[in-house]
Short mmCIF file of the N, C-alpha and C atoms (twelve columns), coordinates in Angstrom:
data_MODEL
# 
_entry.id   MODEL 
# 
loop_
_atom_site.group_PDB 
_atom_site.id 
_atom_site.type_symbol 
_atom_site.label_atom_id 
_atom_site.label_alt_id 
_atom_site.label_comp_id 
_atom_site.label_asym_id 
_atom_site.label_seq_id 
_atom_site.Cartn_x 
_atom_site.Cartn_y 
_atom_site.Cartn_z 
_atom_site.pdbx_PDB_model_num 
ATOM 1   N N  . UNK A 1   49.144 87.554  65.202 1 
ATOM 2   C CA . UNK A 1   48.950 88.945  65.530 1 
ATOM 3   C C  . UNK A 1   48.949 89.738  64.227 1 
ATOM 4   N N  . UNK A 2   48.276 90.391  64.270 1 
ATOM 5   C CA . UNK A 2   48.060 91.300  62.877 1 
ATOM 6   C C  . UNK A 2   48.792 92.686  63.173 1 
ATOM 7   N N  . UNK A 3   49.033 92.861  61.782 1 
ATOM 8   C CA . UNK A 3   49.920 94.251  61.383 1 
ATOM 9   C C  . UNK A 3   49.779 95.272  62.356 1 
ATOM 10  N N  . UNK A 4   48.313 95.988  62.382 1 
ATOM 11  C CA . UNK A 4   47.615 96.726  62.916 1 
ATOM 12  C C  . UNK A 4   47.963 96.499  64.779 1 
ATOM 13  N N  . UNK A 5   47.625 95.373  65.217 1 
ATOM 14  C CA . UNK A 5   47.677 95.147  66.852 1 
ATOM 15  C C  . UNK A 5   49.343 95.195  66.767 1 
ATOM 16  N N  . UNK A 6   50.305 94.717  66.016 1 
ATOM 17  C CA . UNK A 6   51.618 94.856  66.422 1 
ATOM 18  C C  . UNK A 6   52.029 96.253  66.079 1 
ATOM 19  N N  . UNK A 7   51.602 96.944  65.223 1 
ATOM 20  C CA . UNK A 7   51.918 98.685  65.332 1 
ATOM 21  C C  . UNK A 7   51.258 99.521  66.346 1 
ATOM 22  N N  . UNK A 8   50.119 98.784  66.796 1 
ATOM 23  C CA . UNK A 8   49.592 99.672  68.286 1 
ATOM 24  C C  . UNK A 8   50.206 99.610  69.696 1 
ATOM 25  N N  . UNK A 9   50.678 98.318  69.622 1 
ATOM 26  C CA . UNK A 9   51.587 97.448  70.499 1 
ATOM 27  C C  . UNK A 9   52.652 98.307  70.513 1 
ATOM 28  N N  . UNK A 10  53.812 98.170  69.682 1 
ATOM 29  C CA . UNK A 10  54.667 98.933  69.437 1 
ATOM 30  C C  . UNK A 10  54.645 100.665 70.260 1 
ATOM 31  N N  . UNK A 11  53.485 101.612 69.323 1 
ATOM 32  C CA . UNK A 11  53.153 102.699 69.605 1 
ATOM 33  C C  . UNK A 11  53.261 102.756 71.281 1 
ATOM 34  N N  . UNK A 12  51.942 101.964 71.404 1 
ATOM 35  C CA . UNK A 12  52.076 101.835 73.148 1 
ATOM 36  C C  . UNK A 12  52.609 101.883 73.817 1 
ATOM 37  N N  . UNK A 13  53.656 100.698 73.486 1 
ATOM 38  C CA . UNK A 13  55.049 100.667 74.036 1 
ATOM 39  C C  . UNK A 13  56.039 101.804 74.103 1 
ATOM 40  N N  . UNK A 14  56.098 102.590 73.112 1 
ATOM 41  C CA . UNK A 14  56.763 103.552 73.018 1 
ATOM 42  C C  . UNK A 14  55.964 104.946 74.181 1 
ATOM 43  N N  . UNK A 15  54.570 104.908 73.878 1 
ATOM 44  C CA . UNK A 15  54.122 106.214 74.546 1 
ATOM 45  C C  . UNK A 15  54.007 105.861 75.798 1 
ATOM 46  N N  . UNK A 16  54.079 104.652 76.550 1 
ATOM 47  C CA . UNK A 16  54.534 103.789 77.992 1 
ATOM 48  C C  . UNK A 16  55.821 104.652 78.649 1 
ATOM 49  N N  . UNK A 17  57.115 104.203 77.620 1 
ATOM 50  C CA . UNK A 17  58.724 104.348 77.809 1 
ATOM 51  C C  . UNK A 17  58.917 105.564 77.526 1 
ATOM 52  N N  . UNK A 18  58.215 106.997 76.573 1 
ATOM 53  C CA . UNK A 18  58.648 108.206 76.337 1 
ATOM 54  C C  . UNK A 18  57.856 108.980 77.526 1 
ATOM 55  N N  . UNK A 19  56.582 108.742 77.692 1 
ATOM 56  C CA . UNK A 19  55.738 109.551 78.158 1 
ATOM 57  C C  . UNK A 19  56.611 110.099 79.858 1 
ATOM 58  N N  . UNK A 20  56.647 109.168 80.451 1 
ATOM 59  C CA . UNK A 20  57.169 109.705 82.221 1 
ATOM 60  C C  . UNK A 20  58.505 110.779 81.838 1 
ATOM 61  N N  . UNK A 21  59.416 109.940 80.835 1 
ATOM 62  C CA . UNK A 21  60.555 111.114 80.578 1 
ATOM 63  C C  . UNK A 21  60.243 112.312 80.165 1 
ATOM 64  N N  . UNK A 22  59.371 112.364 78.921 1 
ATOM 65  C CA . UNK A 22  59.121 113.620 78.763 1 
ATOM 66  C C  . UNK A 22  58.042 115.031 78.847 1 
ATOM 67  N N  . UNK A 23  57.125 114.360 79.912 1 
ATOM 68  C CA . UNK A 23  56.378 115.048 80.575 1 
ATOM 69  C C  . UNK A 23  56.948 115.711 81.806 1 
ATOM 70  N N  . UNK A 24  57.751 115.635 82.295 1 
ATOM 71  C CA . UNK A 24  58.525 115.961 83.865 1 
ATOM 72  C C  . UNK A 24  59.549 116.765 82.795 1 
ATOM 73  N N  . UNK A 25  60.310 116.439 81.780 1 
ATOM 74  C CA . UNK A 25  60.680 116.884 80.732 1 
ATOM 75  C C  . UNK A 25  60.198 118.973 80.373 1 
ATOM 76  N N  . UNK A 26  59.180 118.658 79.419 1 
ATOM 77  C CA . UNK A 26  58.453 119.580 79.387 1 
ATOM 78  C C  . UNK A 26  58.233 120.875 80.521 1 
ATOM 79  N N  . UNK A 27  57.244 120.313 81.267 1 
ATOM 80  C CA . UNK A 27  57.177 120.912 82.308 1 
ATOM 81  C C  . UNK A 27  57.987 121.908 83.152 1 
ATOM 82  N N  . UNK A 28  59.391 121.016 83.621 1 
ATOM 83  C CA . UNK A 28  60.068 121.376 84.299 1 
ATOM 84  C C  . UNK A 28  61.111 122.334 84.091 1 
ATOM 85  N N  . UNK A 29  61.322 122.310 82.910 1 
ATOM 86  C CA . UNK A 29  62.760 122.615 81.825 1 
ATOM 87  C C  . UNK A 29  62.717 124.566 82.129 1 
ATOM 88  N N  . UNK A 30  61.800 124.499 82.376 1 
ATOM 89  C CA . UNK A 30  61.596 126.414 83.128 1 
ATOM 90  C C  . UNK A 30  61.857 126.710 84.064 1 
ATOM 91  N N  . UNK A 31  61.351 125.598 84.968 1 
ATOM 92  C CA . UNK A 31  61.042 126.206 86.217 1 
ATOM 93  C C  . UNK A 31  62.604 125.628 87.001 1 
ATOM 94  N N  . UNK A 32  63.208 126.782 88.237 1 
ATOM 95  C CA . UNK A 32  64.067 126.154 89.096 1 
ATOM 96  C C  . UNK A 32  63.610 125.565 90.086 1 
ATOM 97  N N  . UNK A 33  64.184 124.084 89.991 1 
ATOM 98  C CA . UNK A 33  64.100 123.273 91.307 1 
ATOM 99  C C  . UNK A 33  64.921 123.611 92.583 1 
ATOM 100 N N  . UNK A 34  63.441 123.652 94.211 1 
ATOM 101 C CA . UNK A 34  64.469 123.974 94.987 1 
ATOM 102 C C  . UNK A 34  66.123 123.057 95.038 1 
ATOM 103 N N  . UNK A 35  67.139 123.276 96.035 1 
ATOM 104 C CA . UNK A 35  68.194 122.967 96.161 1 
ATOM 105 C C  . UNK A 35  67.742 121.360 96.620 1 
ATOM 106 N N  . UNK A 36  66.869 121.162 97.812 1 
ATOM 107 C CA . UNK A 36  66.923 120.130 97.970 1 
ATOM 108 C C  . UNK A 36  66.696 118.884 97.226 1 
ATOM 109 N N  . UNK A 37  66.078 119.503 96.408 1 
ATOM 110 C CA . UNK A 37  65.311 118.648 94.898 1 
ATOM 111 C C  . UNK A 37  65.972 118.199 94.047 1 
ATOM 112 N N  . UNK A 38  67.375 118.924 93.510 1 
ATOM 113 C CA . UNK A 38  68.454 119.068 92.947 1 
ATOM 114 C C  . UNK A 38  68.871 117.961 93.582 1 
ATOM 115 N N  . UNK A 39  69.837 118.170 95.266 1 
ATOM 116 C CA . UNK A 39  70.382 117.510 95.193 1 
ATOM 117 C C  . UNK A 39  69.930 115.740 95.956 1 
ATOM 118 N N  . UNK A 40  68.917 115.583 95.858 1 
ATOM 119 C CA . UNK A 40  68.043 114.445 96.240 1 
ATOM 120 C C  . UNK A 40  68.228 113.511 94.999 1 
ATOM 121 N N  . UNK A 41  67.587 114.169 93.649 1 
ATOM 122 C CA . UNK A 41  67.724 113.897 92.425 1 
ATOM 123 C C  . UNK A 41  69.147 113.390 91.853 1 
ATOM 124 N N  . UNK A 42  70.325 114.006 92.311 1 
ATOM 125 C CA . UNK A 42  71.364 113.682 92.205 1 
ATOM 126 C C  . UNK A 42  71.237 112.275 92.688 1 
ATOM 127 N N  . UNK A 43  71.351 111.391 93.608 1 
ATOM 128 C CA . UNK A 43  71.122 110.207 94.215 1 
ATOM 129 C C  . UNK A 43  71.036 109.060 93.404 1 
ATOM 130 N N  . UNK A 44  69.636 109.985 92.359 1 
ATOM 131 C CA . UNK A 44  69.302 108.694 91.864 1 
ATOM 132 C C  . UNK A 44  69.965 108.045 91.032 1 
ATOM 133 N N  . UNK A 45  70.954 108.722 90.148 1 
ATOM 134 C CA . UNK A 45  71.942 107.353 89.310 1 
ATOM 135 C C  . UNK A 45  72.709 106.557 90.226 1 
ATOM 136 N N  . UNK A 46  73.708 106.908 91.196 1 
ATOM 137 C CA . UNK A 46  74.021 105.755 91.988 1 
ATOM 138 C C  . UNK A 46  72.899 104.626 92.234 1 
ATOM 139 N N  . UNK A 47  72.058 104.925 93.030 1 
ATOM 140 C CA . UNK A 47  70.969 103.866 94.052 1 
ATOM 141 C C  . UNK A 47  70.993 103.055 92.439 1 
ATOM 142 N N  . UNK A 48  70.230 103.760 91.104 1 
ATOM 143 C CA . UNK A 48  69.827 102.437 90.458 1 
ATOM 144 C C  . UNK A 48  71.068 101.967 90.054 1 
ATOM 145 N N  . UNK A 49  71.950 102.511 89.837 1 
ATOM 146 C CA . UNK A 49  73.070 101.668 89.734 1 
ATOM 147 C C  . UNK A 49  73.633 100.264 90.579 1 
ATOM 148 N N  . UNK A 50  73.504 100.721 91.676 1 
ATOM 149 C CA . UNK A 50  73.415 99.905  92.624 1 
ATOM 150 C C  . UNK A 50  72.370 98.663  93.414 1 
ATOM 151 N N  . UNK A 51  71.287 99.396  92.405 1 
ATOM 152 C CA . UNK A 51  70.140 98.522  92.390 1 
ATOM 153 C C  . UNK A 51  70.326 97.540  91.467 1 
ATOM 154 N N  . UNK A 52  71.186 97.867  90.708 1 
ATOM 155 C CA . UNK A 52  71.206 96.778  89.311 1 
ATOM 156 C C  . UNK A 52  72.519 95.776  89.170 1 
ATOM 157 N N  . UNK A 53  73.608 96.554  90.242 1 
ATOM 158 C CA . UNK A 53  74.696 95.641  90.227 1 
ATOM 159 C C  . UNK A 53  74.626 94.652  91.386 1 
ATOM 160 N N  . UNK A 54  73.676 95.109  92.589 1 
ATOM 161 C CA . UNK A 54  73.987 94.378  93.748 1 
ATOM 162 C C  . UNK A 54  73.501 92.563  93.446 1 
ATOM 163 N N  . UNK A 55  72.592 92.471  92.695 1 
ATOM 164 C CA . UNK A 55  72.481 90.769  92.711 1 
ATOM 165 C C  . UNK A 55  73.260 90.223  92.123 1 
ATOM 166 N N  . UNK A 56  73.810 90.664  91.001 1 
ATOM 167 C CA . UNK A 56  74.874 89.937  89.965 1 
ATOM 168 C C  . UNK A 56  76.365 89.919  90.521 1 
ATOM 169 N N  . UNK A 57  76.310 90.856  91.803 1 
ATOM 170 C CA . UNK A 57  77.623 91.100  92.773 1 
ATOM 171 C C  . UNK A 57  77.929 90.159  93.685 1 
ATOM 172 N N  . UNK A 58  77.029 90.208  94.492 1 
ATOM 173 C CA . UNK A 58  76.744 89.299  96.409 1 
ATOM 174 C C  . UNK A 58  75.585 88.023  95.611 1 
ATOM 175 N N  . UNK A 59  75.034 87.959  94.743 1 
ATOM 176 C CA . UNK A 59  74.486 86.579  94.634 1 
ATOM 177 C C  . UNK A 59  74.606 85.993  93.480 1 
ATOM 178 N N  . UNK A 60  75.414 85.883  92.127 1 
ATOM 179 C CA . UNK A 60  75.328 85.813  90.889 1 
ATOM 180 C C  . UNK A 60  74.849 84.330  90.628 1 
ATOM 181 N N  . UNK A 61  74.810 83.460  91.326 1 
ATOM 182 C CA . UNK A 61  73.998 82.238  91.338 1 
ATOM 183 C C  . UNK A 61  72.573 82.168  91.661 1 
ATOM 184 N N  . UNK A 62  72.123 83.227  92.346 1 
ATOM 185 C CA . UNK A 62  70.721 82.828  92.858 1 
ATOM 186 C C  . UNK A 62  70.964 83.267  93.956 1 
ATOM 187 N N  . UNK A 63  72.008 82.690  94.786 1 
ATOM 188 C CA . UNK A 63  72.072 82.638  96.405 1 
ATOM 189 C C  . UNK A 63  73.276 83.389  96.667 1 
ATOM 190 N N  . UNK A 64  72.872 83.920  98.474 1 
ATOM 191 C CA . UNK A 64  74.256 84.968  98.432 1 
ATOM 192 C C  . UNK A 64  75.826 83.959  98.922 1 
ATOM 193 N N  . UNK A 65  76.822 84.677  98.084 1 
ATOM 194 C CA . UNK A 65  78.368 84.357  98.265 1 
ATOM 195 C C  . UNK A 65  78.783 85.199  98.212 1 
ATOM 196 N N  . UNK A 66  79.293 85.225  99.256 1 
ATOM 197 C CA . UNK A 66  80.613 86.266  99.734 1 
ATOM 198 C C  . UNK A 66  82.044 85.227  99.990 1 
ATOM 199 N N  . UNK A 67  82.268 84.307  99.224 1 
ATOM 200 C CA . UNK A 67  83.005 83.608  99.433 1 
ATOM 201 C C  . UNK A 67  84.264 84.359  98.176 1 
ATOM 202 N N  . UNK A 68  85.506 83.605  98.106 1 
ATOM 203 C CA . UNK A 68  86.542 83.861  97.121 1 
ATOM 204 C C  . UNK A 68  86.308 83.458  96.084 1 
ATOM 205 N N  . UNK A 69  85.609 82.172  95.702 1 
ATOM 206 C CA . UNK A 69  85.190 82.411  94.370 1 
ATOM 207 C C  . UNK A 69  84.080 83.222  93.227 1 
ATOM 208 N N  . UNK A 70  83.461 84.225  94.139 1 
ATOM 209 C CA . UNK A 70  83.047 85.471  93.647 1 
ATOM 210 C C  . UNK A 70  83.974 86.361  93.174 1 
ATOM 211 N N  . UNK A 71  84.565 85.658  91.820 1 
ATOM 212 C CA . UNK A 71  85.158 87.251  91.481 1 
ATOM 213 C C  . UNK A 71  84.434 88.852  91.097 1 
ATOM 214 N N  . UNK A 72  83.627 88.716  90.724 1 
ATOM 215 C CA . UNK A 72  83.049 89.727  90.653 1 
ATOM 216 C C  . UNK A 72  82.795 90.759  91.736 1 
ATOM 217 N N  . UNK A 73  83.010 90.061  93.047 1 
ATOM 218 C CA . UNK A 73  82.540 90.912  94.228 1 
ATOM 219 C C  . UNK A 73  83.738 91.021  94.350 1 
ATOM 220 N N  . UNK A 74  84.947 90.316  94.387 1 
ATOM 221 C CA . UNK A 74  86.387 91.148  94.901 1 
ATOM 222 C C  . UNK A 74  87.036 91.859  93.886 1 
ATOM 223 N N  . UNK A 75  86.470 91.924  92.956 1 
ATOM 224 C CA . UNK A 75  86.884 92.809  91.747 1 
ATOM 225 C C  . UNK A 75  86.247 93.692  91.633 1 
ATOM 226 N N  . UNK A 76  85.187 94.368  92.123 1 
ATOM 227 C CA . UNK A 76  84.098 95.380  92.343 1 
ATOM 228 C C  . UNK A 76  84.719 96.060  93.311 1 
ATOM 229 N N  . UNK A 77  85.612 96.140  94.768 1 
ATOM 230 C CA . UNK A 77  86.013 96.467  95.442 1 
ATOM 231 C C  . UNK A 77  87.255 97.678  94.772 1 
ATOM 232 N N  . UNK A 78  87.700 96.755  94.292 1 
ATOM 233 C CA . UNK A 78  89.152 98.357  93.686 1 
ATOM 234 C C  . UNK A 78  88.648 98.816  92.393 1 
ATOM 235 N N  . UNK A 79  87.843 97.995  91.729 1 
ATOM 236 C CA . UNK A 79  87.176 99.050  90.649 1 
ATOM 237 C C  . UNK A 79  86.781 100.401 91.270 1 
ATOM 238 N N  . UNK A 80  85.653 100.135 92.440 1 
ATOM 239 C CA . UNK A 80  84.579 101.073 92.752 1 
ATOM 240 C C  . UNK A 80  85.827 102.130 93.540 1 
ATOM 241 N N  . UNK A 81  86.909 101.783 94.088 1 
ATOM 242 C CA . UNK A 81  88.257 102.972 94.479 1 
ATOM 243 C C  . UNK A 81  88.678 103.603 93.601 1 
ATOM 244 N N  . UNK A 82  89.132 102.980 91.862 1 
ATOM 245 C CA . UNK A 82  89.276 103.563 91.405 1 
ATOM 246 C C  . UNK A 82  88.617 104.638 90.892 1 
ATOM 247 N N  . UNK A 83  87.369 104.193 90.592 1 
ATOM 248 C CA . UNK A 83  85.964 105.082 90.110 1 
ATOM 249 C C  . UNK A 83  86.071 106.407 91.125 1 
ATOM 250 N N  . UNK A 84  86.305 105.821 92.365 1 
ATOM 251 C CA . UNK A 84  86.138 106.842 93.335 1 
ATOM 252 C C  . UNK A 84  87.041 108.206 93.251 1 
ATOM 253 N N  . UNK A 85  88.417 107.371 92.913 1 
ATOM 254 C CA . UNK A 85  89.677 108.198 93.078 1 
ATOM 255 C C  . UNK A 85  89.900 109.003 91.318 1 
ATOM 256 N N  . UNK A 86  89.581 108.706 90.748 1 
ATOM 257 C CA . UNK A 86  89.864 108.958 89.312 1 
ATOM 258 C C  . UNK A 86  88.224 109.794 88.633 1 
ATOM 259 N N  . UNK A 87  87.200 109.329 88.902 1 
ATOM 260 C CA . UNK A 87  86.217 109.599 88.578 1 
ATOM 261 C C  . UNK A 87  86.115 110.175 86.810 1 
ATOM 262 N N  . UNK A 88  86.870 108.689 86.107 1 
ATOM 263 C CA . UNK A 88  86.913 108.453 85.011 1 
ATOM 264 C C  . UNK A 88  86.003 107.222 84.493 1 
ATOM 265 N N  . UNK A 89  85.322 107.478 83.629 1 
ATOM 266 C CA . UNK A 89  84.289 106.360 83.542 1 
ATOM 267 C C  . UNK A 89  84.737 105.431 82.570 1 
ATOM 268 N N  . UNK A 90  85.717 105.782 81.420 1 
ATOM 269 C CA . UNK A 90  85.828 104.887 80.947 1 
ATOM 270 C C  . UNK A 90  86.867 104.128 81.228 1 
ATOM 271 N N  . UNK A 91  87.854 104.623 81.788 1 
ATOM 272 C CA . UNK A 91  89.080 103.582 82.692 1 
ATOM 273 C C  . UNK A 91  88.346 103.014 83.719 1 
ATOM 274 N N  . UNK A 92  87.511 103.413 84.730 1 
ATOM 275 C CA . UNK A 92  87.014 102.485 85.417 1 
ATOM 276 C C  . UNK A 92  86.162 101.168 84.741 1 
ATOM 277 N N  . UNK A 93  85.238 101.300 83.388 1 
ATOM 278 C CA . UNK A 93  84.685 100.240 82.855 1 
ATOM 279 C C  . UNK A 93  86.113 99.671  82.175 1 
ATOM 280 N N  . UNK A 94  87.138 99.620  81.963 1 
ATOM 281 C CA . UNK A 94  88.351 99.028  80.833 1 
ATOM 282 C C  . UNK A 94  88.865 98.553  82.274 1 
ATOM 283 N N  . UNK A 95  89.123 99.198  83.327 1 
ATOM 284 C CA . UNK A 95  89.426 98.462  84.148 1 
ATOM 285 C C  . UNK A 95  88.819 96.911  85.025 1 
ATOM 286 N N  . UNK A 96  87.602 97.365  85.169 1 
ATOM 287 C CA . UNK A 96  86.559 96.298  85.955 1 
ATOM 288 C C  . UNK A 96  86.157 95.356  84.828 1 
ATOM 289 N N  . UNK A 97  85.997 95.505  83.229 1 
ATOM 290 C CA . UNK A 97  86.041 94.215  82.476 1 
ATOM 291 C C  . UNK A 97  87.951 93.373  82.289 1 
ATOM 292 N N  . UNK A 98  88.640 94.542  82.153 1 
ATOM 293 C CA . UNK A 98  89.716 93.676  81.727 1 
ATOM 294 C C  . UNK A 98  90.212 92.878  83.187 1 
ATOM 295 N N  . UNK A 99  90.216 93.600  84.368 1 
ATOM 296 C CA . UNK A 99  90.672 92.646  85.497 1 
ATOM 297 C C  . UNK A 99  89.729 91.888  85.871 1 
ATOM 298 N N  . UNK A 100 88.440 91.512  85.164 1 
ATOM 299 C CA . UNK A 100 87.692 90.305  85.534 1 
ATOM 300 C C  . UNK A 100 88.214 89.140  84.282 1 
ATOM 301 N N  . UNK A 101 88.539 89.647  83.278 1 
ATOM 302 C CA . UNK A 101 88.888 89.045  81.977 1 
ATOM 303 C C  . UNK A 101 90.075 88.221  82.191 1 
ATOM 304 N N  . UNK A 102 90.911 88.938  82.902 1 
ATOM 305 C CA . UNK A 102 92.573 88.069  83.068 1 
ATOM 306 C C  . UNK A 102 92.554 87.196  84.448 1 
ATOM 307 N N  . UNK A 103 91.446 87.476  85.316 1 
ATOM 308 C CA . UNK A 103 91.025 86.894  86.674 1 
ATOM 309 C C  . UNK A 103 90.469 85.623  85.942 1 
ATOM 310 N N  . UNK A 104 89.687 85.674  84.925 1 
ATOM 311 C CA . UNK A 104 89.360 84.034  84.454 1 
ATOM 312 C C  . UNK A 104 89.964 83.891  83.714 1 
ATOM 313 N N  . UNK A 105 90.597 84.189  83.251 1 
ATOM 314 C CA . UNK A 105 91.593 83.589  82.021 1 
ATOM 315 C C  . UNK A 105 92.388 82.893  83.012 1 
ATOM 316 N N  . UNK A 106 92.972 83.303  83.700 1 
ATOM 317 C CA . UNK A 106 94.229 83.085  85.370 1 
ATOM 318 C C  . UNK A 106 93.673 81.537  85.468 1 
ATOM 319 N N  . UNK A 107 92.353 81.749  86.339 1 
ATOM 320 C CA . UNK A 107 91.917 80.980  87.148 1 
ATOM 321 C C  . UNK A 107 90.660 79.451  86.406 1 
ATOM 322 N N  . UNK A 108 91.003 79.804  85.218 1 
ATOM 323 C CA . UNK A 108 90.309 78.908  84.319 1 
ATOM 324 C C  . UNK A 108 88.683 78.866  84.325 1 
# 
């Protein structure tokens, strides 16, 4: 690949990954969105959040387990209370790595 096709590549790539953010960006940054829009929009960090934890949660092999040796899924359970109850983000991440950390350390 030559210099030239890997700096267009690149570029591309970049005006691919900037462009959707900052055109809705632009645009919008004036104008008020109705209420419902607002809070619809709100939504969306949970769902992808949840879009992104649910396979590595209920299937981290491939296939679904809901069995006890899923720690990750019974350790996701009082994380996501605490998150709930505290709505501290970084004690909830110090929490949900270190009690998965001493859960295998424990359990070999």
């Amino acid at each position: 690949m030559s210099d030239l096709t890997l700096a267009l590549t690149i570029a591309g790539m970049a005006a691919v990954t900037f462009g959707p953010r900052l055109v809705p960006t632009l645009f919008l940054a004036a104008a008020a969105l109705p209420r419902p829009v607002v809070v619809w929009l709100r939504q969306v960090p949970p769902a992808v959040i949840a879009a992104l934890l649910a396979p590595s949660l209920f299937a981290p092999s491939g296939t679904l387990d809901l069995g006890p040796g899923n720690h990750g899924l019974w350790l996701a359970v009082p994380t996501l209370l605490l998150a709930w109850r505290t709505r501290n983000f970084y004690l909830t991440i110090a929490f949900g790595i270190g009690s998965l950390a001493l859960l295998r350390l424990a359990t070999g």
